[in-house]
Coordinates of C-alpha atoms and ligand atoms in Angstrom, one line a residue:
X1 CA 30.8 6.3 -9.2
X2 CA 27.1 6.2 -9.0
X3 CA 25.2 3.0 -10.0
X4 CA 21.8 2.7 -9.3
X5 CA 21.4 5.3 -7.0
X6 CA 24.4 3.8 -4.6
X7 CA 27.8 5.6 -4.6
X8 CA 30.6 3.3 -3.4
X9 CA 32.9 6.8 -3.0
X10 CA 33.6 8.6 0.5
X11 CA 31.0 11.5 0.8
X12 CA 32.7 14.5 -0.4
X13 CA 31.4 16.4 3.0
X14 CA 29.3 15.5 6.0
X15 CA 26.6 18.0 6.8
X16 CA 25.0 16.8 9.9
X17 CA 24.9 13.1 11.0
X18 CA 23.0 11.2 13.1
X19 CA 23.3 7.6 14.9
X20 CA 20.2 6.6 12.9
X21 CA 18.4 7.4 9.8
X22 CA 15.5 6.8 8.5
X23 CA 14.0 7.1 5.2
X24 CA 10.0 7.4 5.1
X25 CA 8.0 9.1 7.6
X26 CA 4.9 6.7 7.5
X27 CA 3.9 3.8 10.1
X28 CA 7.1 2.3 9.5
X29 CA 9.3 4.8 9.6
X30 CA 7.7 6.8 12.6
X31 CA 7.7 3.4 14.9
X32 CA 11.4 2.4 14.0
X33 CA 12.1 6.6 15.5
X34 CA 10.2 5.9 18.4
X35 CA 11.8 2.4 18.9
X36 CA 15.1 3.6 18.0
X37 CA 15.0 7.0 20.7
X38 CA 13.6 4.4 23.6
X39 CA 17.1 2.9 22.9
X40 CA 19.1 5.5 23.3
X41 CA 20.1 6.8 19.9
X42 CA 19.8 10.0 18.4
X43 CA 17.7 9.3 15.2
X44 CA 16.6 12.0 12.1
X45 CA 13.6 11.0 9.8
X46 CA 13.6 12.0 6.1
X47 CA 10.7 12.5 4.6
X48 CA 10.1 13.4 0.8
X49 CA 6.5 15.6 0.8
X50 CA 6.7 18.8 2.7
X51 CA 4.2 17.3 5.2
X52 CA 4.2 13.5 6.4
X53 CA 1.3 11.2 4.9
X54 CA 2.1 8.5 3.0
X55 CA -0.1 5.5 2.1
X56 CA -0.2 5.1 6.4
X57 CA -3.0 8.3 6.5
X58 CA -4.8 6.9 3.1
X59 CA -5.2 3.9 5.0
X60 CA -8.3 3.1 6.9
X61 CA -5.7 2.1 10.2
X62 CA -6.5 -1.0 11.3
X63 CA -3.9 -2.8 12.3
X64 CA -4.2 -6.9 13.1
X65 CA -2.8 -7.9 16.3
X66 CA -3.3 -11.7 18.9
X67 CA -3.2 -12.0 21.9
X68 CA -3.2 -8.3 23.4
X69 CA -4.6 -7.1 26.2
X70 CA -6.9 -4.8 24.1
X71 CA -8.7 -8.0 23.1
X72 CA -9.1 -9.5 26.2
X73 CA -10.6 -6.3 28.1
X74 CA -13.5 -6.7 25.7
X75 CA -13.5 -10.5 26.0
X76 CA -11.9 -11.6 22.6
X77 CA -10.3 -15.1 23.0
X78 CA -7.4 -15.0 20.4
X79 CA -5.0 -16.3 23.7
X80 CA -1.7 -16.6 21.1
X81 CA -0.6 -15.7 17.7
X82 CA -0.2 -19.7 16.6
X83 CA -3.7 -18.8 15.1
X84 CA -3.0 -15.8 13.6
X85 CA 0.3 -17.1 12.0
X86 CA -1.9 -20.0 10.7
X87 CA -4.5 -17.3 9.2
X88 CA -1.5 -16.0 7.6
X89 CA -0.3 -18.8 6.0
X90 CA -4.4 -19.8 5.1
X91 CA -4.8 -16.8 2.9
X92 CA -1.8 -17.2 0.7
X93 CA -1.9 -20.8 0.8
X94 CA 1.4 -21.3 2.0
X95 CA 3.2 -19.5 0.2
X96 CA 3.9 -16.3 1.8
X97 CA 8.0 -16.4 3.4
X98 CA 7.2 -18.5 6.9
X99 CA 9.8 -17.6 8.9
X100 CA 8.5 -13.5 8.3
X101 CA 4.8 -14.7 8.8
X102 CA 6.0 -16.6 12.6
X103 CA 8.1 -12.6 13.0
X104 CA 4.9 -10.5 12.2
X105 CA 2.8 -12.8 14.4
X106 CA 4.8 -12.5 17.5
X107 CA 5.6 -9.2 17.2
X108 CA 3.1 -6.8 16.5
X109 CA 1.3 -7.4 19.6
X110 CA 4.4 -6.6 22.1
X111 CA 4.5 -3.4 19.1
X112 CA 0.8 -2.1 20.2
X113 CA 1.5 -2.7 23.6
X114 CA 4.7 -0.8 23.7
X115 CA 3.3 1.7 21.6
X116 CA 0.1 2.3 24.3
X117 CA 2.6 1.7 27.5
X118 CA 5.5 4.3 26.6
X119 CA 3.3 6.8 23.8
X120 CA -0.3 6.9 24.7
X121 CA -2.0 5.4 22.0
X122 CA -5.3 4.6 22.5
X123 CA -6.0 1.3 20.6
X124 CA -9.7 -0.4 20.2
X125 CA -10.4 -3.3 18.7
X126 CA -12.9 -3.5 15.8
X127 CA -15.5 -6.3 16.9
X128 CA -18.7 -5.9 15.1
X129 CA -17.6 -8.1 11.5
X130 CA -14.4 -10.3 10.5
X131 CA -12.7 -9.3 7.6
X132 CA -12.1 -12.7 5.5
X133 CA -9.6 -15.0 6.4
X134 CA -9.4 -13.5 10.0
X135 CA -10.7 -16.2 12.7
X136 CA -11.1 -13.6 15.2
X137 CA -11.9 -9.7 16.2
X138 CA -7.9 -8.4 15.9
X139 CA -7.9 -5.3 14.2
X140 CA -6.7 -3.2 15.8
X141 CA -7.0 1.7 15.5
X142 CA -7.2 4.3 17.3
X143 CA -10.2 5.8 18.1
X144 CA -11.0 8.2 15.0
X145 CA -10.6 4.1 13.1
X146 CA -8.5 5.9 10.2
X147 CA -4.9 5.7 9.3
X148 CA -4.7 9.7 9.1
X149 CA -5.3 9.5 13.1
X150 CA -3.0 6.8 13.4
X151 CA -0.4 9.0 11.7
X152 CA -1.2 12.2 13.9
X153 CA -1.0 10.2 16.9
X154 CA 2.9 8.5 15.6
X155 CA 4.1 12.4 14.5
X156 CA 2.8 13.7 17.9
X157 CA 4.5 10.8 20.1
X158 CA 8.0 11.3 17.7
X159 CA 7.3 15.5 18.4
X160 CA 7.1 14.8 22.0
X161 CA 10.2 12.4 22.0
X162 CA 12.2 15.4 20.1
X163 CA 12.7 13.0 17.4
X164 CA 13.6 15.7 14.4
X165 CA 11.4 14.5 11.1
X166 CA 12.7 16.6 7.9
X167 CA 10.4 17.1 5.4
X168 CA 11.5 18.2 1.7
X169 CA 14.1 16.0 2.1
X170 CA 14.0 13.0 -0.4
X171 CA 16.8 10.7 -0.4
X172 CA 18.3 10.5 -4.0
X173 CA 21.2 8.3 -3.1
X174 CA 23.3 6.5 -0.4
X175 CA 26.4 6.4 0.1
X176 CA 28.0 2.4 0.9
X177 CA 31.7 1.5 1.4
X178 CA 33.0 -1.7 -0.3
X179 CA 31.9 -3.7 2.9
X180 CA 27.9 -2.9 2.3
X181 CA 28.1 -0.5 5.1
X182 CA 26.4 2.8 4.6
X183 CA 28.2 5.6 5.4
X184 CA 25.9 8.5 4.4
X185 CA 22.7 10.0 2.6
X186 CA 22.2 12.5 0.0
X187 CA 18.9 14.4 0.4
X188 CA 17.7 16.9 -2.6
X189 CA 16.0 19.9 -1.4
X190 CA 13.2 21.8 -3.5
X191 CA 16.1 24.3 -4.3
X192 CA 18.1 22.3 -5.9
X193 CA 20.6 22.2 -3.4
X194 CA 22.2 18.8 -2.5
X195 CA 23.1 18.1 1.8
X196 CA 25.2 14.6 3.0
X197 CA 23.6 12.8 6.3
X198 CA 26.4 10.6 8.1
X199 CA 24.8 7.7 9.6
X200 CA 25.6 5.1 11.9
X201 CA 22.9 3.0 10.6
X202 CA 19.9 2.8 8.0
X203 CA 16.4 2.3 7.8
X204 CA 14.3 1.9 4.7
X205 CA 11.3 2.7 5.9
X206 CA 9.9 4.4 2.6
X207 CA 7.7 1.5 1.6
X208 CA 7.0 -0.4 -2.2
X209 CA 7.1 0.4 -5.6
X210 CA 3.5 1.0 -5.9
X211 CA 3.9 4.7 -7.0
X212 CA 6.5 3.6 -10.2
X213 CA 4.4 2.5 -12.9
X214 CA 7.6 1.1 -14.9
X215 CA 7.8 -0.9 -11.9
X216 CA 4.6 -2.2 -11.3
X217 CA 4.3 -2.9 -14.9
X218 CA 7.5 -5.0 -14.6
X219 CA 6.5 -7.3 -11.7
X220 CA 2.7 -7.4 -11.7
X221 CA 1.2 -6.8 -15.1
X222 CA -2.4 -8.2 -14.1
X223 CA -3.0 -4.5 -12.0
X224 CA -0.9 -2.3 -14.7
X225 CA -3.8 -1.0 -16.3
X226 CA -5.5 -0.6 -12.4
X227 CA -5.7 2.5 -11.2
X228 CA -3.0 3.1 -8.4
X229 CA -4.7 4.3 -4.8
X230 CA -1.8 4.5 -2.5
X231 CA 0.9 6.9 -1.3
X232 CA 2.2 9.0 -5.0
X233 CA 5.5 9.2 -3.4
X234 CA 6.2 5.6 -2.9
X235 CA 8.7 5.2 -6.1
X236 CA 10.1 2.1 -4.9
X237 CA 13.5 3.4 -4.2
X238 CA 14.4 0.6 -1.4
X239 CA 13.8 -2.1 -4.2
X240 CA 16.1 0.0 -6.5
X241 CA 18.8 0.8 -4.5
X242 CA 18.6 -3.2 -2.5
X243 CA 19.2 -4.4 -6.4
X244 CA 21.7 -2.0 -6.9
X245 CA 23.4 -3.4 -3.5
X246 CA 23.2 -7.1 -4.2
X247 CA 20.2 -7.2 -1.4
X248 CA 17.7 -10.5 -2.1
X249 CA 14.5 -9.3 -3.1
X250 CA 11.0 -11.8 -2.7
X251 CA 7.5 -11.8 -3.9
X252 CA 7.9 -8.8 -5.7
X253 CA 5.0 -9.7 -7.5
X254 CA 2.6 -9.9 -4.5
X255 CA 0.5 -6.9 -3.7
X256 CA -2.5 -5.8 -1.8
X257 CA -5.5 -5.4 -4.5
X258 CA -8.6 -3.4 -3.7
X259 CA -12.2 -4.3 -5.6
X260 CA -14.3 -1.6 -4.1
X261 CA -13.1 2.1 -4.8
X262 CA -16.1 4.3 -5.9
X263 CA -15.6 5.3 -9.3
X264 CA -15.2 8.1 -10.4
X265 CA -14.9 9.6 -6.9
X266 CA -11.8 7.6 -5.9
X267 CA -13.6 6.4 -2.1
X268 CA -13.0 3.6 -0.4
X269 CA -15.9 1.6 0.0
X270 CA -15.4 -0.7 3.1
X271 CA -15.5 -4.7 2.2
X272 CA -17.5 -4.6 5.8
X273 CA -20.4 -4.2 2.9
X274 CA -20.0 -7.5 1.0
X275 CA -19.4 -9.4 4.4
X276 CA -22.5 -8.2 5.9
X277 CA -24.4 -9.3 2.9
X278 CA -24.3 -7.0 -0.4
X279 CA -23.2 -8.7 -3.3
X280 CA -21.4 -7.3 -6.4
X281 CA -22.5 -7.4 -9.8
X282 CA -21.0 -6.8 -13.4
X283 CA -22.7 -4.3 -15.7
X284 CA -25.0 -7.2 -17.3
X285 CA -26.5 -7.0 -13.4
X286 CA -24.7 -10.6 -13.0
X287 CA -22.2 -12.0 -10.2
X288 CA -18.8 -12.8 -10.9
X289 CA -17.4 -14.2 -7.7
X290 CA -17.6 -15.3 -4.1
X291 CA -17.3 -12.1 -2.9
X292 CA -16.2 -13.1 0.5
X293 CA -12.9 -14.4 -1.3
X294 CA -11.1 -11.0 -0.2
X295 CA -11.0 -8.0 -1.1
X296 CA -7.4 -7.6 -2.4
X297 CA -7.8 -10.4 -5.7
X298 CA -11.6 -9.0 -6.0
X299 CA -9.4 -6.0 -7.4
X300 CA -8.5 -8.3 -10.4
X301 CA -11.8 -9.9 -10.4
X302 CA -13.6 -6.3 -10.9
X303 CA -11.2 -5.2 -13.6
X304 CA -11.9 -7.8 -15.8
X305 CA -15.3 -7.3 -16.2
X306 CA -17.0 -4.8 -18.7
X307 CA -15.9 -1.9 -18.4
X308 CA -14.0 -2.8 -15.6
X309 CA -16.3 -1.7 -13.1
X310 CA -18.8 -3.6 -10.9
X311 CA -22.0 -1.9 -8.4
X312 CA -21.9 -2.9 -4.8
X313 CA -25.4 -3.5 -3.6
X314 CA -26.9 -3.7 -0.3
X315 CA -29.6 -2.6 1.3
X316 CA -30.7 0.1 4.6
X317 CA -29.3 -2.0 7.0
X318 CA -25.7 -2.6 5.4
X319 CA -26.1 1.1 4.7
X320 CA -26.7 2.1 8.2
X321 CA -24.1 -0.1 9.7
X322 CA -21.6 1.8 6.8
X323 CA -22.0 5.3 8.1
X324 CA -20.0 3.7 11.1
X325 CA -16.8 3.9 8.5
X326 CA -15.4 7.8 8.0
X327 CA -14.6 6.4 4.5
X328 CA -17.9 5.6 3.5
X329 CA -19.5 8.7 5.1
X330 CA -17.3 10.7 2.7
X331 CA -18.8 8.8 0.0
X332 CA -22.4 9.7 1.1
X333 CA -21.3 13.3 1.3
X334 CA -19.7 12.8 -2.5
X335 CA -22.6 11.6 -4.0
X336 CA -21.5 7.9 -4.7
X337 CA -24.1 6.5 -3.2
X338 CA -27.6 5.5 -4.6
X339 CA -30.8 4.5 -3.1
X340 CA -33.7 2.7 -4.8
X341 CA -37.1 1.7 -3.2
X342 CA -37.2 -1.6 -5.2
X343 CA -35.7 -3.2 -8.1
X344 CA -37.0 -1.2 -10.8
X345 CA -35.7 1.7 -9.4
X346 CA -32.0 0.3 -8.5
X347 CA -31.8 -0.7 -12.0
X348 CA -32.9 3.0 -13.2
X349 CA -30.4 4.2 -10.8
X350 CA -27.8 2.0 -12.1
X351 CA -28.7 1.9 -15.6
X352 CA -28.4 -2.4 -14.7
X353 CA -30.6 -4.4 -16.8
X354 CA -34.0 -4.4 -14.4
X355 CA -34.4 -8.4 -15.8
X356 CA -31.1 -9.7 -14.9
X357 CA -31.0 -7.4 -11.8
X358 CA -34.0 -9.3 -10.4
X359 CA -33.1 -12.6 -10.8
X360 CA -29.3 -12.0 -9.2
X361 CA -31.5 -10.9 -6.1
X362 CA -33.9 -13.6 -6.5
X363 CA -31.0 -15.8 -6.9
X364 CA -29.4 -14.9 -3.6
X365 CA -32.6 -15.0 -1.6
X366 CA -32.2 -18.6 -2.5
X367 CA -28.8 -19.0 -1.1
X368 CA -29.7 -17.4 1.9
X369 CA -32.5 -19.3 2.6
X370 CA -30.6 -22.4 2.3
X371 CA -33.0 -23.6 -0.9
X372 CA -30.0 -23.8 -3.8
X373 CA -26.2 -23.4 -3.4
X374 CA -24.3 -20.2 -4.5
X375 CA -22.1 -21.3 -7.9
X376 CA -19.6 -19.3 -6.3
X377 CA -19.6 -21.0 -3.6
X378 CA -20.1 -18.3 -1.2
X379 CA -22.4 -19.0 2.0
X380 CA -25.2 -16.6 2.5
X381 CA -27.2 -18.1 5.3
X382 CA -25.4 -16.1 8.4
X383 CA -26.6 -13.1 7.8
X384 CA -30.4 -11.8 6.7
X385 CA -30.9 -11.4 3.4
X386 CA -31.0 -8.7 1.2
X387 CA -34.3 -6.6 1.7
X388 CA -35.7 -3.0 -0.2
X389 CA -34.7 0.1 0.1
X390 CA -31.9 -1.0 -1.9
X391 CA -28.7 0.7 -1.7
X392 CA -25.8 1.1 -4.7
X393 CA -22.5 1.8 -5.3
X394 CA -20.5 1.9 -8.6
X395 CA -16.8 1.0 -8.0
X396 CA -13.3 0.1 -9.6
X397 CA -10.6 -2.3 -8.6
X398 CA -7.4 -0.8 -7.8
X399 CA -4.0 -1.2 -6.6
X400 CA -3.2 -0.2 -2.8
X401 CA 0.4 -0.7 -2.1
X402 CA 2.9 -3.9 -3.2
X403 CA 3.8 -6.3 -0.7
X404 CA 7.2 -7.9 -1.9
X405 CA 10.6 -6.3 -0.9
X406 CA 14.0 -6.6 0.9
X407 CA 14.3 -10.0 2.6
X408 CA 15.1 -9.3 6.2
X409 CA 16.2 -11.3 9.5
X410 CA 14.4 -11.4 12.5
X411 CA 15.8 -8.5 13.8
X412 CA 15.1 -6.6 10.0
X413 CA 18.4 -6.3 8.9
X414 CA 18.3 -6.6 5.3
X415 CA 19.9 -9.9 3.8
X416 CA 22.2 -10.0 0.7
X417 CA 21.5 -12.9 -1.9
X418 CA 23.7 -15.4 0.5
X419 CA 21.6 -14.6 3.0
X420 CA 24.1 -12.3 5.0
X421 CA 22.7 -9.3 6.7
X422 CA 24.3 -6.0 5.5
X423 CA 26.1 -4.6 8.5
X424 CA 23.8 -1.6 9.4
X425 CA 21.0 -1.9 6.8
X426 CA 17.7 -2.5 7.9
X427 CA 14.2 -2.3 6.4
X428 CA 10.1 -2.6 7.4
X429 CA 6.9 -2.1 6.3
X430 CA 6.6 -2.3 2.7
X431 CA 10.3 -1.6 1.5
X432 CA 10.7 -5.4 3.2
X433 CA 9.1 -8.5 2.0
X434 CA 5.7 -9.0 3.4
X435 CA 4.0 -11.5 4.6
X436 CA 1.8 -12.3 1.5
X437 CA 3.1 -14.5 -0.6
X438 CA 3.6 -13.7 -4.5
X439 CA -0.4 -13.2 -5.3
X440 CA -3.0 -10.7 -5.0
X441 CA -4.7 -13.0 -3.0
X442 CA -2.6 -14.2 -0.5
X443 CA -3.2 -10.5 1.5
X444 CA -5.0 -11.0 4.7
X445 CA -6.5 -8.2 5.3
X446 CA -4.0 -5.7 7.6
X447 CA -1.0 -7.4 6.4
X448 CA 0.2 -3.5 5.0
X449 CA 0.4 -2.2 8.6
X450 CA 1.3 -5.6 10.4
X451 CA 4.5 -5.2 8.7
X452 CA 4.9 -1.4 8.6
X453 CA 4.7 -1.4 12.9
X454 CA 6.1 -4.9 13.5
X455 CA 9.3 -4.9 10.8
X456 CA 9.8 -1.2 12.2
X457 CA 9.8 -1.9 16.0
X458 CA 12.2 -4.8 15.1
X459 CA 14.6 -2.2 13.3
X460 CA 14.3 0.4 15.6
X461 CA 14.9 -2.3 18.3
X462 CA 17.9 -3.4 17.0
X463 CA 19.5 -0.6 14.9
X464 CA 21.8 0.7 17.5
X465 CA 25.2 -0.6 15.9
Ligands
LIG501 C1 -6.6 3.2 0.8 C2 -5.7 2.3 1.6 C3 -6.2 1.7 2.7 C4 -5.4 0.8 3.5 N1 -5.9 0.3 4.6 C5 -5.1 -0.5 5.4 C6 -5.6 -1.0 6.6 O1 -6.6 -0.6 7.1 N2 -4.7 -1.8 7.3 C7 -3.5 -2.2 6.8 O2 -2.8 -2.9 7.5 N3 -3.0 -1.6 5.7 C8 -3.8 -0.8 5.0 N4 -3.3 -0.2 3.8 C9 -1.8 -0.4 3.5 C10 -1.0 0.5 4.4 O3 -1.4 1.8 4.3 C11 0.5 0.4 4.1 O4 0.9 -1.0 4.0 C12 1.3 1.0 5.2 O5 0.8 2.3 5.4 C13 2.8 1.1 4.8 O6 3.5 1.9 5.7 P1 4.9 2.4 5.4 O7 5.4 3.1 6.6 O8 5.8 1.2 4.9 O9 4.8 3.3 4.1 P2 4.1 4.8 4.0 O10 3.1 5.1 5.0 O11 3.7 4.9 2.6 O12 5.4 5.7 4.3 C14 6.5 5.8 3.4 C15 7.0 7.2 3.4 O13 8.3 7.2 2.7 C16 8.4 8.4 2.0 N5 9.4 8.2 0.9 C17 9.3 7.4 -0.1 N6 10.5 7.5 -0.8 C18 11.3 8.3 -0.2 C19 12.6 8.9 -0.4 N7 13.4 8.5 -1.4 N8 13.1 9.8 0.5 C20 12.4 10.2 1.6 N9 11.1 9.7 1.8 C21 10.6 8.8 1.0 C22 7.0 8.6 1.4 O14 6.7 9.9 1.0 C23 6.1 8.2 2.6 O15 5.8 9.2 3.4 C24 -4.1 0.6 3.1 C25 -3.5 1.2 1.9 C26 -4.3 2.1 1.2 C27 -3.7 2.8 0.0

């Protein structure tokens, strides 16, 4: 019998079988393999799309990380990840799950590390702005500083380590005996044709539920209506088939937001913007919020304005200091961008009221040279104010990828609703629980890959069963 995607009867035939499988062949999925091969087992990777992307190559690819040695070549003092664990727990005010906020902390550094020492990857560390709520220069990408190279650089490193990722291959159910052990896989392939994978062990490595919009319409109404920017694939099958297995399931309602996708072109406009002094206004040419909140419950902030749309604005030096992100060059390229010689031309741009226009910038000139306080309570004096050529961007808020999931233990085994890990079920990135709490705003920015390469070097690490 069937139920939920889990069959509790004996495969009717095994067609190839490996030690360990893995579902998803994103960040998570791709570090387990590499983790799991170091180890000594013989691991296969399924993968739905007929090429591997997921919402790890959407991503822009920086990935938080204390106390590495990245940071300290370039003199970053960040000495241990107490701090970072205390950022953690800052942004979602204490209530993201502790004991998996203390986990990320400590082991995503040892992750990069690893990941540099035995696979070549080149990491950098971003150290020209913070991203809000961070207390120091941590994220971490390679090079190219997008999640599409990060990606390339994982597939290579699994190619190279003759790690076999098969692609067409979505898994449409799993096979459990009555002890909660998985036995087996059932992949449909674009023929129609049905194949069994024996395993010894499973990752779910085939993140949230962001792609399922019964399901995000279920846990987090507030973004329903949002438009959905992550991975189309990601249908939340580890949450559906954890229920089905009794699995506990946390902070399902906790998600990263986004409040600055251009609209209607569908870019990423980096919050690097609004934390080197733009501003973000409503279609009345007003503020709405202390835009150095975060970017993730700016999403919700955005949509509930007119229209549901806001304009970034910034001027030539913000500008210049974008063309630095790949994302926002693409938005140059696409036309997104506006530029105005003064006020009366931003607003003709825009089609914002000119009046209301000019006192929001008047307004903030104020702030920033100390003479009134921001409503919002956002402090403008650190960096120069805003000066002509203005520059303009209309955007959206949107949904990026969910953040609750499968409760796991330290060494991501998934746990049932005793709090019992399965015996050989194990889960990362965003099929676990993150590390955000159960609000938009409790993500820190980076928590999507922290958890993605942390939770899947833990699983990989300890899979062999
Ligand atoms: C635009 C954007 C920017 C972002 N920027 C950042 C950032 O800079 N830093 C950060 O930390 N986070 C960022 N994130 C979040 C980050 O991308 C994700 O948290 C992270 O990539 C999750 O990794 P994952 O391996 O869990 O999932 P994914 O990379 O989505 O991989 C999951 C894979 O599983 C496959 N799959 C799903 N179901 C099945 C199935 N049944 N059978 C087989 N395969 C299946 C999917 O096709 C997919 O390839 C961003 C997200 C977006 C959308």
């Amino acid at each position: 019998m069937t139920l939920g995607g889990i069959s509790r009867d004996t495969p009717p035939r095994i067609d190839a079988e490996a030690d360990v499988v893995i579902i998803g062949a994103g960040a998570c999925g791709l570090v387990a393999a590499l983790r799991a091969k170091a180890a000594g087992a013989d691991v296969l990777v399924l993968e739905r799309d007929a090429s591997p992307s997921g919402s790890t190559s959407m991503s822009s690819g920086f990935v938080p990380a204390p106390a590495t040695r990245f940071q300290r070549a370039i003199g970053v003092e960040d000495d241990t990840p107490e701090l970072f664990e205390a950022d953690l727990l800052a942004k979602s005010k204490g209530k993201s799950d502790k004991r998996l906020a203390r986990l990320a902390s400590r082991t995503i550094g040892p992750a990069l590390e690893w990941l540099a020492d035995a696979h070549g990857l080149d990491w950098i560390v971003l150290d020209d702005f913070l991203y809000p709520g961070h207390s120091r220069h941590r994220m971490h990408a390679v090079p190219e500083k997008t999640g599409a190279a990060l990606l390339a650089r994982l597939l290579t490193a699994v190619e190279q380590a003759d790690i076999p990722v098969v692609t067409d291959a979505p898994v449409t159910k799993l096979f459990a005996d009555t002890d909660n052990r998985i036995t087996a896989v059932e992949i449909s392939r674009p023929d129609g044709h049905t194949e069994t994978l024996g395993c010894k062990a499973l990752i779910l490595a085939c993140n949230g539920y962001g792609g399922n919009r019964e399901l995000v319409a279920r846990h987090i109404p507030e973004i329903a209506e949002g438009m959905y920017y992550g991975h189309e694939g990601n249908k939340g099958d580890a949450i559906l088939w954890g229920e089905a297995l009794g699995a506990e399931l946390k902070h399902l309602s906790g998600y990263q937001g986004h409040g600055s996708l251009a609209h209607p072109h569908g870019i990423l406009i980096s919050w690097a913007l609004m934390m080197e002094g733009g501003i973000q206004v409503n279609l009345e040419g007003r503020r709405f919020s202390n835009e150095h909140g975060g970017y993730s419950e700016q999403a919700v902030h955005v949509l509930g304005q007119p229209d549901g749309v806001a304009w970034d604005i910034y001027d030539a030096r913000i500008h210049a200091f974008a063309l630095g992100f790949p994302d926002y060059a693409e938005a140059v390229k696409a036309g997104a961008i506006r530029e105005a010689s003064d006020v009366s031309g931003l607003a003709k741009v825009t089609g914002l009221p000119e009046a209301a226009l000019a006192e929001t910038l008047g307004d903030i000139a104020r702030y920033q040279s100390g003479e009134a306080d921001d409503p919002f309570s956002r402090d403008f004096t650190g960096k120069p104010g805003l000066a002509p050529p203005y520059y303009a961007v209309k955007v959206t808020g949107a949904l990026f990828h969910t953040q609750g999931g499968l409760m796991i233990d330290d060494e991501a085994r998934v746990l049932d609703r005793a709090g019992k890990p399965f015996p050989n079920l194990f889960a990362g990135g965003g099929a676990a629980c993150g590390v955000s709490g159960p609000e938009v705003s409790g993500y820190l920015s980076g928590n999507g890959l922290l958890t993605a390469i942390a939770f899947g070097y833990l699983a990989g690490s300890f899979c062999q069963v």
